[in-house]
mmCIF file of C-alpha atoms in Angstrom:
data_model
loop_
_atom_site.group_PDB
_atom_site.id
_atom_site.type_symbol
_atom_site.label_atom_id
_atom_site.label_comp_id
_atom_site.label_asym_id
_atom_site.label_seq_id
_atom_site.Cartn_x
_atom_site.Cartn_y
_atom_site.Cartn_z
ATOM 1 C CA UNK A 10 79.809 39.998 67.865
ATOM 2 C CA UNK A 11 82.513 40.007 70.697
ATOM 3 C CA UNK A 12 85.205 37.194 70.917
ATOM 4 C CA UNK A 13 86.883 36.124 74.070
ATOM 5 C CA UNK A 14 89.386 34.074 72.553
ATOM 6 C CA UNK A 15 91.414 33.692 75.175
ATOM 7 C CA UNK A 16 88.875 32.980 77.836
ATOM 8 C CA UNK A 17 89.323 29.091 79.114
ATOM 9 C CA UNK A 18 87.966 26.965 81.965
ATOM 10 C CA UNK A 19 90.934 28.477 84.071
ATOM 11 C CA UNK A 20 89.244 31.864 83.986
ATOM 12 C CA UNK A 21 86.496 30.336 86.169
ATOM 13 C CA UNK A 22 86.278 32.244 89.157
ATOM 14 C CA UNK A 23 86.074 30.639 93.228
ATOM 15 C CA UNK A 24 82.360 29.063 92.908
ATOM 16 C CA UNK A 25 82.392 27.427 96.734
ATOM 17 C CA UNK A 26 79.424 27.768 98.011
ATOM 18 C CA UNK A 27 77.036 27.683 94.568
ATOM 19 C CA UNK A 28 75.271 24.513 93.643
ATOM 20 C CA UNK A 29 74.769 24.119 89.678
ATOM 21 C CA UNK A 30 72.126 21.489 88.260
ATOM 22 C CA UNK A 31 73.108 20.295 84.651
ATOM 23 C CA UNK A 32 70.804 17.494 83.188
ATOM 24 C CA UNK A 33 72.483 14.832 81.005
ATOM 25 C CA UNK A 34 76.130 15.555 82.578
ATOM 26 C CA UNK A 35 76.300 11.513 82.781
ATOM 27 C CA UNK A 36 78.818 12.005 79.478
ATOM 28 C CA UNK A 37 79.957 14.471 76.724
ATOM 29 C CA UNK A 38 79.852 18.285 77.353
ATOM 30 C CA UNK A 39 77.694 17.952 80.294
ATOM 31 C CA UNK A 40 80.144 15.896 82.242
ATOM 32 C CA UNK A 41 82.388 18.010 81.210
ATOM 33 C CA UNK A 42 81.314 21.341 82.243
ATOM 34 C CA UNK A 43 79.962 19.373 85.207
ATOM 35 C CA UNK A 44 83.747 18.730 85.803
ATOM 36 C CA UNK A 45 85.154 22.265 85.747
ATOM 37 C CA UNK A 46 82.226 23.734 87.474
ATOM 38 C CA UNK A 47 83.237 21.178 90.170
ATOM 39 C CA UNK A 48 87.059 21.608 90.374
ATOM 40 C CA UNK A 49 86.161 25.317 91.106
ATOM 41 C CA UNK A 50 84.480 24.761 93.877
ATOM 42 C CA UNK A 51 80.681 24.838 93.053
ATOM 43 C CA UNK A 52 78.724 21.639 94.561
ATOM 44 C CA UNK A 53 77.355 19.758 91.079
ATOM 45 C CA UNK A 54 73.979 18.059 90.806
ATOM 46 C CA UNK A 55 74.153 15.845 88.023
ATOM 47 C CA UNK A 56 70.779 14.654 86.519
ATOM 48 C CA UNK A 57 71.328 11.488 84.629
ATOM 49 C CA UNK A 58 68.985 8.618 83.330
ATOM 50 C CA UNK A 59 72.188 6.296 84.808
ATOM 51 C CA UNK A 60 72.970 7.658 88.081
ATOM 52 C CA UNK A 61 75.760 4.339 88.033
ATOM 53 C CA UNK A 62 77.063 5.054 85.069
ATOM 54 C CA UNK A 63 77.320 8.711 85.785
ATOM 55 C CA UNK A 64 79.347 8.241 89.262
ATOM 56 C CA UNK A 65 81.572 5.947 87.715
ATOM 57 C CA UNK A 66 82.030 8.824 85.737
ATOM 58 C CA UNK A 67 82.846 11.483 87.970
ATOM 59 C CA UNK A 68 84.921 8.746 90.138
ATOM 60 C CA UNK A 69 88.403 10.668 91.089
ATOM 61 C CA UNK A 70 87.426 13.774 89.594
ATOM 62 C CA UNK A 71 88.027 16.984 92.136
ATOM 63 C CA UNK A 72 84.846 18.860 93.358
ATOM 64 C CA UNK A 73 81.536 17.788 95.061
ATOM 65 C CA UNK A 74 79.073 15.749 93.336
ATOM 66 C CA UNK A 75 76.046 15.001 93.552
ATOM 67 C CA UNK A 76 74.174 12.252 91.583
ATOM 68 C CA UNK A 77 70.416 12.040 91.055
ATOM 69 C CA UNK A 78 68.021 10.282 88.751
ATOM 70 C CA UNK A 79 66.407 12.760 85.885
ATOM 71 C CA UNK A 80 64.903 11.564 82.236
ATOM 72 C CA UNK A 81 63.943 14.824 81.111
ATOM 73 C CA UNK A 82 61.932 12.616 78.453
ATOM 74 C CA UNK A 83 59.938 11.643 80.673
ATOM 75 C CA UNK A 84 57.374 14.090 82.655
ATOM 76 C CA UNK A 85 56.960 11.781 85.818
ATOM 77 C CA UNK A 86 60.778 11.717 86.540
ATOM 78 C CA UNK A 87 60.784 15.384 85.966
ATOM 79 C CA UNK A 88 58.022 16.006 88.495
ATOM 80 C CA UNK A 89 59.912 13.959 90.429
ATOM 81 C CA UNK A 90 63.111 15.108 90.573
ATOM 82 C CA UNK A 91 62.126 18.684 90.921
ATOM 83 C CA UNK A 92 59.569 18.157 93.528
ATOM 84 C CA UNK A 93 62.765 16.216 95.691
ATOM 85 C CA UNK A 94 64.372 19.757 95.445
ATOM 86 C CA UNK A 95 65.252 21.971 98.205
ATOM 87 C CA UNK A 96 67.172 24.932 99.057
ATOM 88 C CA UNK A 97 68.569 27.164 96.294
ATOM 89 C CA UNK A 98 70.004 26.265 93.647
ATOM 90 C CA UNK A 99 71.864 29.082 91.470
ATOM 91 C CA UNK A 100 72.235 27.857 88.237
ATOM 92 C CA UNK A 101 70.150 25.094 85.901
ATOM 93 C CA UNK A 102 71.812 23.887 83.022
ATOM 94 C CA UNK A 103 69.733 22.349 80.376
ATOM 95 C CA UNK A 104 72.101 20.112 78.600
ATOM 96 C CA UNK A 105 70.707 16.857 77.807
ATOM 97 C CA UNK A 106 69.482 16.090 74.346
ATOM 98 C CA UNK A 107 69.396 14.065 71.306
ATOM 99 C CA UNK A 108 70.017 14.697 67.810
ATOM 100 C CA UNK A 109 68.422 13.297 64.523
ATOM 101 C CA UNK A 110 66.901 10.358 66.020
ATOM 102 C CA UNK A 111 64.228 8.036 64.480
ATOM 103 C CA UNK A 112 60.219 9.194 65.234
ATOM 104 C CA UNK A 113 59.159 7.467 68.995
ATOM 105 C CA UNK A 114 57.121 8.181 71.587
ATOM 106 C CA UNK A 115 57.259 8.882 75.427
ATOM 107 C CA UNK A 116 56.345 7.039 77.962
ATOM 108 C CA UNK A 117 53.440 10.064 77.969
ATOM 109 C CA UNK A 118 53.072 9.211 74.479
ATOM 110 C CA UNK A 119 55.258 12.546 73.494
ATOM 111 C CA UNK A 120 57.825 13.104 70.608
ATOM 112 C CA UNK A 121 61.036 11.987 71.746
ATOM 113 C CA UNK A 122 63.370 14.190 70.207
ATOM 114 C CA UNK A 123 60.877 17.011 71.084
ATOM 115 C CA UNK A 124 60.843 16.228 74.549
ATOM 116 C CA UNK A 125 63.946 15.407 75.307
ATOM 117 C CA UNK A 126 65.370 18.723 73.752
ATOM 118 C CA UNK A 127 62.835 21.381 74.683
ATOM 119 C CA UNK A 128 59.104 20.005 76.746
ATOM 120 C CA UNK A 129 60.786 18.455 79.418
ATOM 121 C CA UNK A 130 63.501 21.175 80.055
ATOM 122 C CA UNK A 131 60.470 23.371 79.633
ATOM 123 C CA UNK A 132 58.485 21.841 82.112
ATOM 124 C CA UNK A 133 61.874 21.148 84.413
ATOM 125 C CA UNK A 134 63.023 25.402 84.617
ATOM 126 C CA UNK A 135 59.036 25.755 85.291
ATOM 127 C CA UNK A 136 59.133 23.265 88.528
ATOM 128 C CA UNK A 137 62.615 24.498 89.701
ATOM 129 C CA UNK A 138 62.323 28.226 89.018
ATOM 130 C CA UNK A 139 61.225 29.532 92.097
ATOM 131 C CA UNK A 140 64.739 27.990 93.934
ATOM 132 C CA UNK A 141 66.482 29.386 91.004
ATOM 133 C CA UNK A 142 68.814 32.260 91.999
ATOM 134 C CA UNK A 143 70.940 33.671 89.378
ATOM 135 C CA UNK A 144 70.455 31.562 85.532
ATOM 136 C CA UNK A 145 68.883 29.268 83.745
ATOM 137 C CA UNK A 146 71.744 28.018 80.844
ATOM 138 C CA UNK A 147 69.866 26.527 77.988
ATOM 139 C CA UNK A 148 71.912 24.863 75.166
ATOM 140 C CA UNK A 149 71.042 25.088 71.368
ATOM 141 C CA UNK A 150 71.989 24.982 68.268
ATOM 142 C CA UNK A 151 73.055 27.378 65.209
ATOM 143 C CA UNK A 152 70.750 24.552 63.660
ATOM 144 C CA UNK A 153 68.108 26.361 65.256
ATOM 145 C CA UNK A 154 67.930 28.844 62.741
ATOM 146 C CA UNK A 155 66.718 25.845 60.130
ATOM 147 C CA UNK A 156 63.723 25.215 62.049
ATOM 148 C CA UNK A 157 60.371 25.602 61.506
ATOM 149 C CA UNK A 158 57.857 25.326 64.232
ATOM 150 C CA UNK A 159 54.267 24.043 63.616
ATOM 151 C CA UNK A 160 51.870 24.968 66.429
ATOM 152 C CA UNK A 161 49.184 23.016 65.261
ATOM 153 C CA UNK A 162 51.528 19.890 65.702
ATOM 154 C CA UNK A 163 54.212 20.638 68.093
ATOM 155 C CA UNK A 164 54.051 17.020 68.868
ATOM 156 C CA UNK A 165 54.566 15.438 64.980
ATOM 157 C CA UNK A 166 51.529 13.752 65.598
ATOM 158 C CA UNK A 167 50.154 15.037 62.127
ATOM 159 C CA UNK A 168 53.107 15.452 59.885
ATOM 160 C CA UNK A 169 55.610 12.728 58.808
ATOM 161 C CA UNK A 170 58.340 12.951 61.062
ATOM 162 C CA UNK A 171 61.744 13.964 59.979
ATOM 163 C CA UNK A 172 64.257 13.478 62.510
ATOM 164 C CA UNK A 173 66.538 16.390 61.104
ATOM 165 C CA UNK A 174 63.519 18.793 61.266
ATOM 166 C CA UNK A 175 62.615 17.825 64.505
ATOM 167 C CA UNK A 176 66.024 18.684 65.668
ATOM 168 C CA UNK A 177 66.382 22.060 64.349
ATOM 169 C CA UNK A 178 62.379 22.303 65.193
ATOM 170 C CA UNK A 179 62.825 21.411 68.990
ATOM 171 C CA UNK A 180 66.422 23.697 69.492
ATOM 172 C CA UNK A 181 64.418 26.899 67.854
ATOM 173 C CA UNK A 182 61.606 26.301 70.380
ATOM 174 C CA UNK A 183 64.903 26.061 73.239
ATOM 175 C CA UNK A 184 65.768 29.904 71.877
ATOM 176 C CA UNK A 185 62.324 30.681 72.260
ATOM 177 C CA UNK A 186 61.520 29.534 75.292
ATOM 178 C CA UNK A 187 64.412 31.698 76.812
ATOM 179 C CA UNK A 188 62.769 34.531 74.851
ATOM 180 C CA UNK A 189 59.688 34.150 77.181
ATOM 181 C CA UNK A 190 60.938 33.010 79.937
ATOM 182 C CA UNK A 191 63.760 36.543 79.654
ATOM 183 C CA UNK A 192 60.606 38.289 79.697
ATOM 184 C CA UNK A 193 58.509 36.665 82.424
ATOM 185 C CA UNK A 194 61.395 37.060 84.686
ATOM 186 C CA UNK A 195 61.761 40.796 83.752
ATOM 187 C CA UNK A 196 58.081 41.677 83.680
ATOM 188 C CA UNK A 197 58.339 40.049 87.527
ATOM 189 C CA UNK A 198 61.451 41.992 88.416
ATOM 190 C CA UNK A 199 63.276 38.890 88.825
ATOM 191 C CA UNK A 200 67.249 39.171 88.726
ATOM 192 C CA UNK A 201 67.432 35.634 87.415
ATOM 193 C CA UNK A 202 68.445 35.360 83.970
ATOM 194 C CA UNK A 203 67.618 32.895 80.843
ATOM 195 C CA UNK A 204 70.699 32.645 78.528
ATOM 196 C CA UNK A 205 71.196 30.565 75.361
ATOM 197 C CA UNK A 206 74.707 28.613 74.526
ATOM 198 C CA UNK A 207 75.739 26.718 71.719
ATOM 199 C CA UNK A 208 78.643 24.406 71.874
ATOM 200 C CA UNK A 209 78.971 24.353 68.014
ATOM 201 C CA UNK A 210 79.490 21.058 66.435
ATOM 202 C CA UNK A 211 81.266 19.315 69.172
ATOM 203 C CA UNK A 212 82.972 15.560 68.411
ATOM 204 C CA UNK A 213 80.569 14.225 70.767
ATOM 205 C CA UNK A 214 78.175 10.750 70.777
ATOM 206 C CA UNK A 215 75.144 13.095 70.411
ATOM 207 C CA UNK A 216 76.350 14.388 66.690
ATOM 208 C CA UNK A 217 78.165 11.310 66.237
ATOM 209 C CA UNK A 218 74.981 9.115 66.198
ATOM 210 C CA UNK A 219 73.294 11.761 63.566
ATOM 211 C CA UNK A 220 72.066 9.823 60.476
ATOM 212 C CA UNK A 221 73.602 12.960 58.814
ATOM 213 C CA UNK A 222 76.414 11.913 59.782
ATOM 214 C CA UNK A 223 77.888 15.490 60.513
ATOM 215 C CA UNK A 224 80.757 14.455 62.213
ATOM 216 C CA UNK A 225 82.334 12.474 59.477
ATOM 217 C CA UNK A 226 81.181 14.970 56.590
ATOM 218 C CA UNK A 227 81.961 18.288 58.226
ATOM 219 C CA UNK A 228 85.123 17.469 60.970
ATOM 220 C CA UNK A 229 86.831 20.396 59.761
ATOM 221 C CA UNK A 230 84.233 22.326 61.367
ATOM 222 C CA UNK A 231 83.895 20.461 64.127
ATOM 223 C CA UNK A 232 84.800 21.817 67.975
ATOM 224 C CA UNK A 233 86.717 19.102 70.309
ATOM 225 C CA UNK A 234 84.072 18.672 73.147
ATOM 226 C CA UNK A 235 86.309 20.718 75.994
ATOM 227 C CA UNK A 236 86.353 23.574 73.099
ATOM 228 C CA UNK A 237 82.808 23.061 72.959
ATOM 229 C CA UNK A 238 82.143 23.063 76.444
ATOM 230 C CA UNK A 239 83.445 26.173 77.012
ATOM 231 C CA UNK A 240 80.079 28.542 75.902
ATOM 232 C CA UNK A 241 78.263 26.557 78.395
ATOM 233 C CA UNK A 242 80.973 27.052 80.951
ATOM 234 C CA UNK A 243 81.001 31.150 79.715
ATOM 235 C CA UNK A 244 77.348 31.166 79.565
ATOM 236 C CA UNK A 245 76.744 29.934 83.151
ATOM 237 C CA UNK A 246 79.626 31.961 84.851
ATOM 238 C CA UNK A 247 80.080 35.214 83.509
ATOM 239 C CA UNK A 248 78.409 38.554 83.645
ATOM 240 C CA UNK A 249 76.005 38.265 80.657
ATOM 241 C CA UNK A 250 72.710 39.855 79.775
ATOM 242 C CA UNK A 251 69.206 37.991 80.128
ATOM 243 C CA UNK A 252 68.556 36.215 76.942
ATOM 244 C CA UNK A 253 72.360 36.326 75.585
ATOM 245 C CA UNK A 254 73.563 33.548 72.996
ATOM 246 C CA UNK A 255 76.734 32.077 73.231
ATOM 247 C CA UNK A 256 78.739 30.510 70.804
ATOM 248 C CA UNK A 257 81.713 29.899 69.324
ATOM 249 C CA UNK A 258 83.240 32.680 67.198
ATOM 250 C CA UNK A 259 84.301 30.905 64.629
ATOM 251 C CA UNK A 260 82.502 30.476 60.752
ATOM 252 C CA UNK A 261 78.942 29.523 61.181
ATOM 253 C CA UNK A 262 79.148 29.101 64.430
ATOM 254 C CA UNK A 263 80.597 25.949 64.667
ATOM 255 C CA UNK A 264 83.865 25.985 66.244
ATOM 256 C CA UNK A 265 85.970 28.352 68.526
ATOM 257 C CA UNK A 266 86.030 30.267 71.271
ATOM 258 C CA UNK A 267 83.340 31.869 72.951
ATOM 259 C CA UNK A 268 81.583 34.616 71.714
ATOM 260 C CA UNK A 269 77.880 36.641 71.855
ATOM 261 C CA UNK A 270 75.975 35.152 68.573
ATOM 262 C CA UNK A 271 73.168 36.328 67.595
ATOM 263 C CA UNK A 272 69.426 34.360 67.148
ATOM 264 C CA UNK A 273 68.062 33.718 64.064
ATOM 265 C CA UNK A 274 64.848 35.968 63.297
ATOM 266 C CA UNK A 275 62.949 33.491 64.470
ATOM 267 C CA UNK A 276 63.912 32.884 67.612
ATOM 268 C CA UNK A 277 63.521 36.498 68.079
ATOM 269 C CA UNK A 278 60.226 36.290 67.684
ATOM 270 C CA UNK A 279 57.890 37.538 70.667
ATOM 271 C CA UNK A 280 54.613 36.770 69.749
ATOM 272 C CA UNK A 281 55.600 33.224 68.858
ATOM 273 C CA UNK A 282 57.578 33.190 71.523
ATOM 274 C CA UNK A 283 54.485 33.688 74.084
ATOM 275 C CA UNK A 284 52.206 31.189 71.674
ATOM 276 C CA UNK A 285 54.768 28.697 72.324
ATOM 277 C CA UNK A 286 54.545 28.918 76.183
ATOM 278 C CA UNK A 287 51.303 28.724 76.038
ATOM 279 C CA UNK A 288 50.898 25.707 73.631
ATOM 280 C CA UNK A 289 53.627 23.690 75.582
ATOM 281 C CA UNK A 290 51.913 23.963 78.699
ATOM 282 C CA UNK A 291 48.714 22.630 77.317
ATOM 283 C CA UNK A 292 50.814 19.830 75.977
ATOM 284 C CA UNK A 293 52.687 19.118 79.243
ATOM 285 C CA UNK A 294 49.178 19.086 81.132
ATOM 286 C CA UNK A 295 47.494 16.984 78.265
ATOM 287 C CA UNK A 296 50.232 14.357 78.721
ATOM 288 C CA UNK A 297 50.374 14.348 82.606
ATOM 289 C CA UNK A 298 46.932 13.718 83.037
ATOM 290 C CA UNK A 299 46.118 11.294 80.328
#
């Protein structure tokens, strides 16, 4: 595992002229790294469920910004904020999510937590990809390497739902997914890369609002959200390999700097990996045409 402890959001290099997507920026790491990516010089598409609340939010802050209306929960919004696209855009950052949430359903009538964390990113990188020109960031979890994935019931339409499970369940299928998607885009002879980051355990409203309760158990392990932010910012800037994961360095994986982490076995999977792709897009079509 290699550490760049020194590496901060100063060592961001001149972006003018690169236009970044992150979902959820609207608040916590993705407003954030929406921020720095910004004050560099790259133009910023934020994808937020409250464009208001999200301009309010950039409001004074240096850079170009652009706000547009994305629920990544919900398939129709999805559809339509990737068929408004146009031009390139060089990097999509999937960062918005929800953690340890109680069971509900969609407005397709999908798993929430599911959704939000891994179908609708899925089905988002799918609709943008061919504008894509250098990475697609996903964001995970260490949790991921907890989770269990049930193919038969990707949905929790079967089992009894466990909000904790489902988390770790839904970031797994995230390191997946980049699994697959690293080798579509290789097997293509695309340059575009799929990269994993994990911010650790940042002190954000996301593990905050955990009925674990992580925050207040664990805050010695716990990353302060610009800390945090900082594998997303390394994993979207720097020279990494397709299908790297970064992380912080630190024990577990929960706080530091950034570093290259490795998956857990199985999110190294491939043949679950292509399973996976395959079962989501059945579920994506099921719910879009119901």
């Amino acid at each position: 595992m290699s550490s760049n402890a020194s590496w901060t959001a100063n060592d961001l290099p001149d972006l003018s002229g690169r236009t970044v997507v992150i979902t959820g920026a609207g608040r916590g790491l993705g407003l954030i790294t929406a921020g720095e990516l910004a004050r560099a010089g790259a133009r910023v598409v934020l994808g937020v469920r409250d464009p208001g609340k999200a301009r309010r939010a950039v409001d004074g802050l240096p850079g170009v910004f652009d706000v547009r209306p994305l629920d990544v929960s919900d398939l129709t919004s999805v559809r339509a904020f990737a068929d408004a696209w146009s031009g390139d855009l060089d990097i999509l950052i999937n960062n918005a999510g929800v953690m340890d949430i109680p069971a509900a359903r969609t407005a397709d009538g999908l798993d929430l937590q599911t959704t939000t964390n891994y179908t609708g990113p899925y089905l988002l990188t799918n609709l943008l990809l061919g504008h894509v020109t250098d990475r697609v960031v996903h964001v995970t979890s260490e949790l991921h390497k907890q989770g269990r994935i049930d193919l038969g019931d990707l949905d929790w339409r079967t089992r009894k739902h466990n909000g904790m499970q489902a988390y770790q369940a839904s970031k797994l299928a995230v390191v997946l997914f980049s699994l697959e998607l690293q080798r579509r885009l290789t097997t293509a002879g695309s340059p575009v890369r799929s990269v994993l980051a994990s911010p650790g355990i940042a002190r954000t409203s996301l593990a905050a609002r955990s009925r674990s309760n992580v925050i207040n158990r664990f805050t010695f392990l716990t990353n302060a959200p610009e800390r945090g932010a900082l594998s997303l910012l390394y994993a979207a800037i720097e020279d990494v390999p397709g299908n790297s994961y970064v992380g912080p360095d630190g024990l577990g994986g929960f706080r530091g700097s950034p570093s290259f982490r490795r998956q857990g076995k199985a999110g190294l999977d491939p043949v679950m990996a292509g399973r996976l792709w395959d079962v989501t897009a059945e579920l994506v079509g099921a719910a879009v045409t119901r």
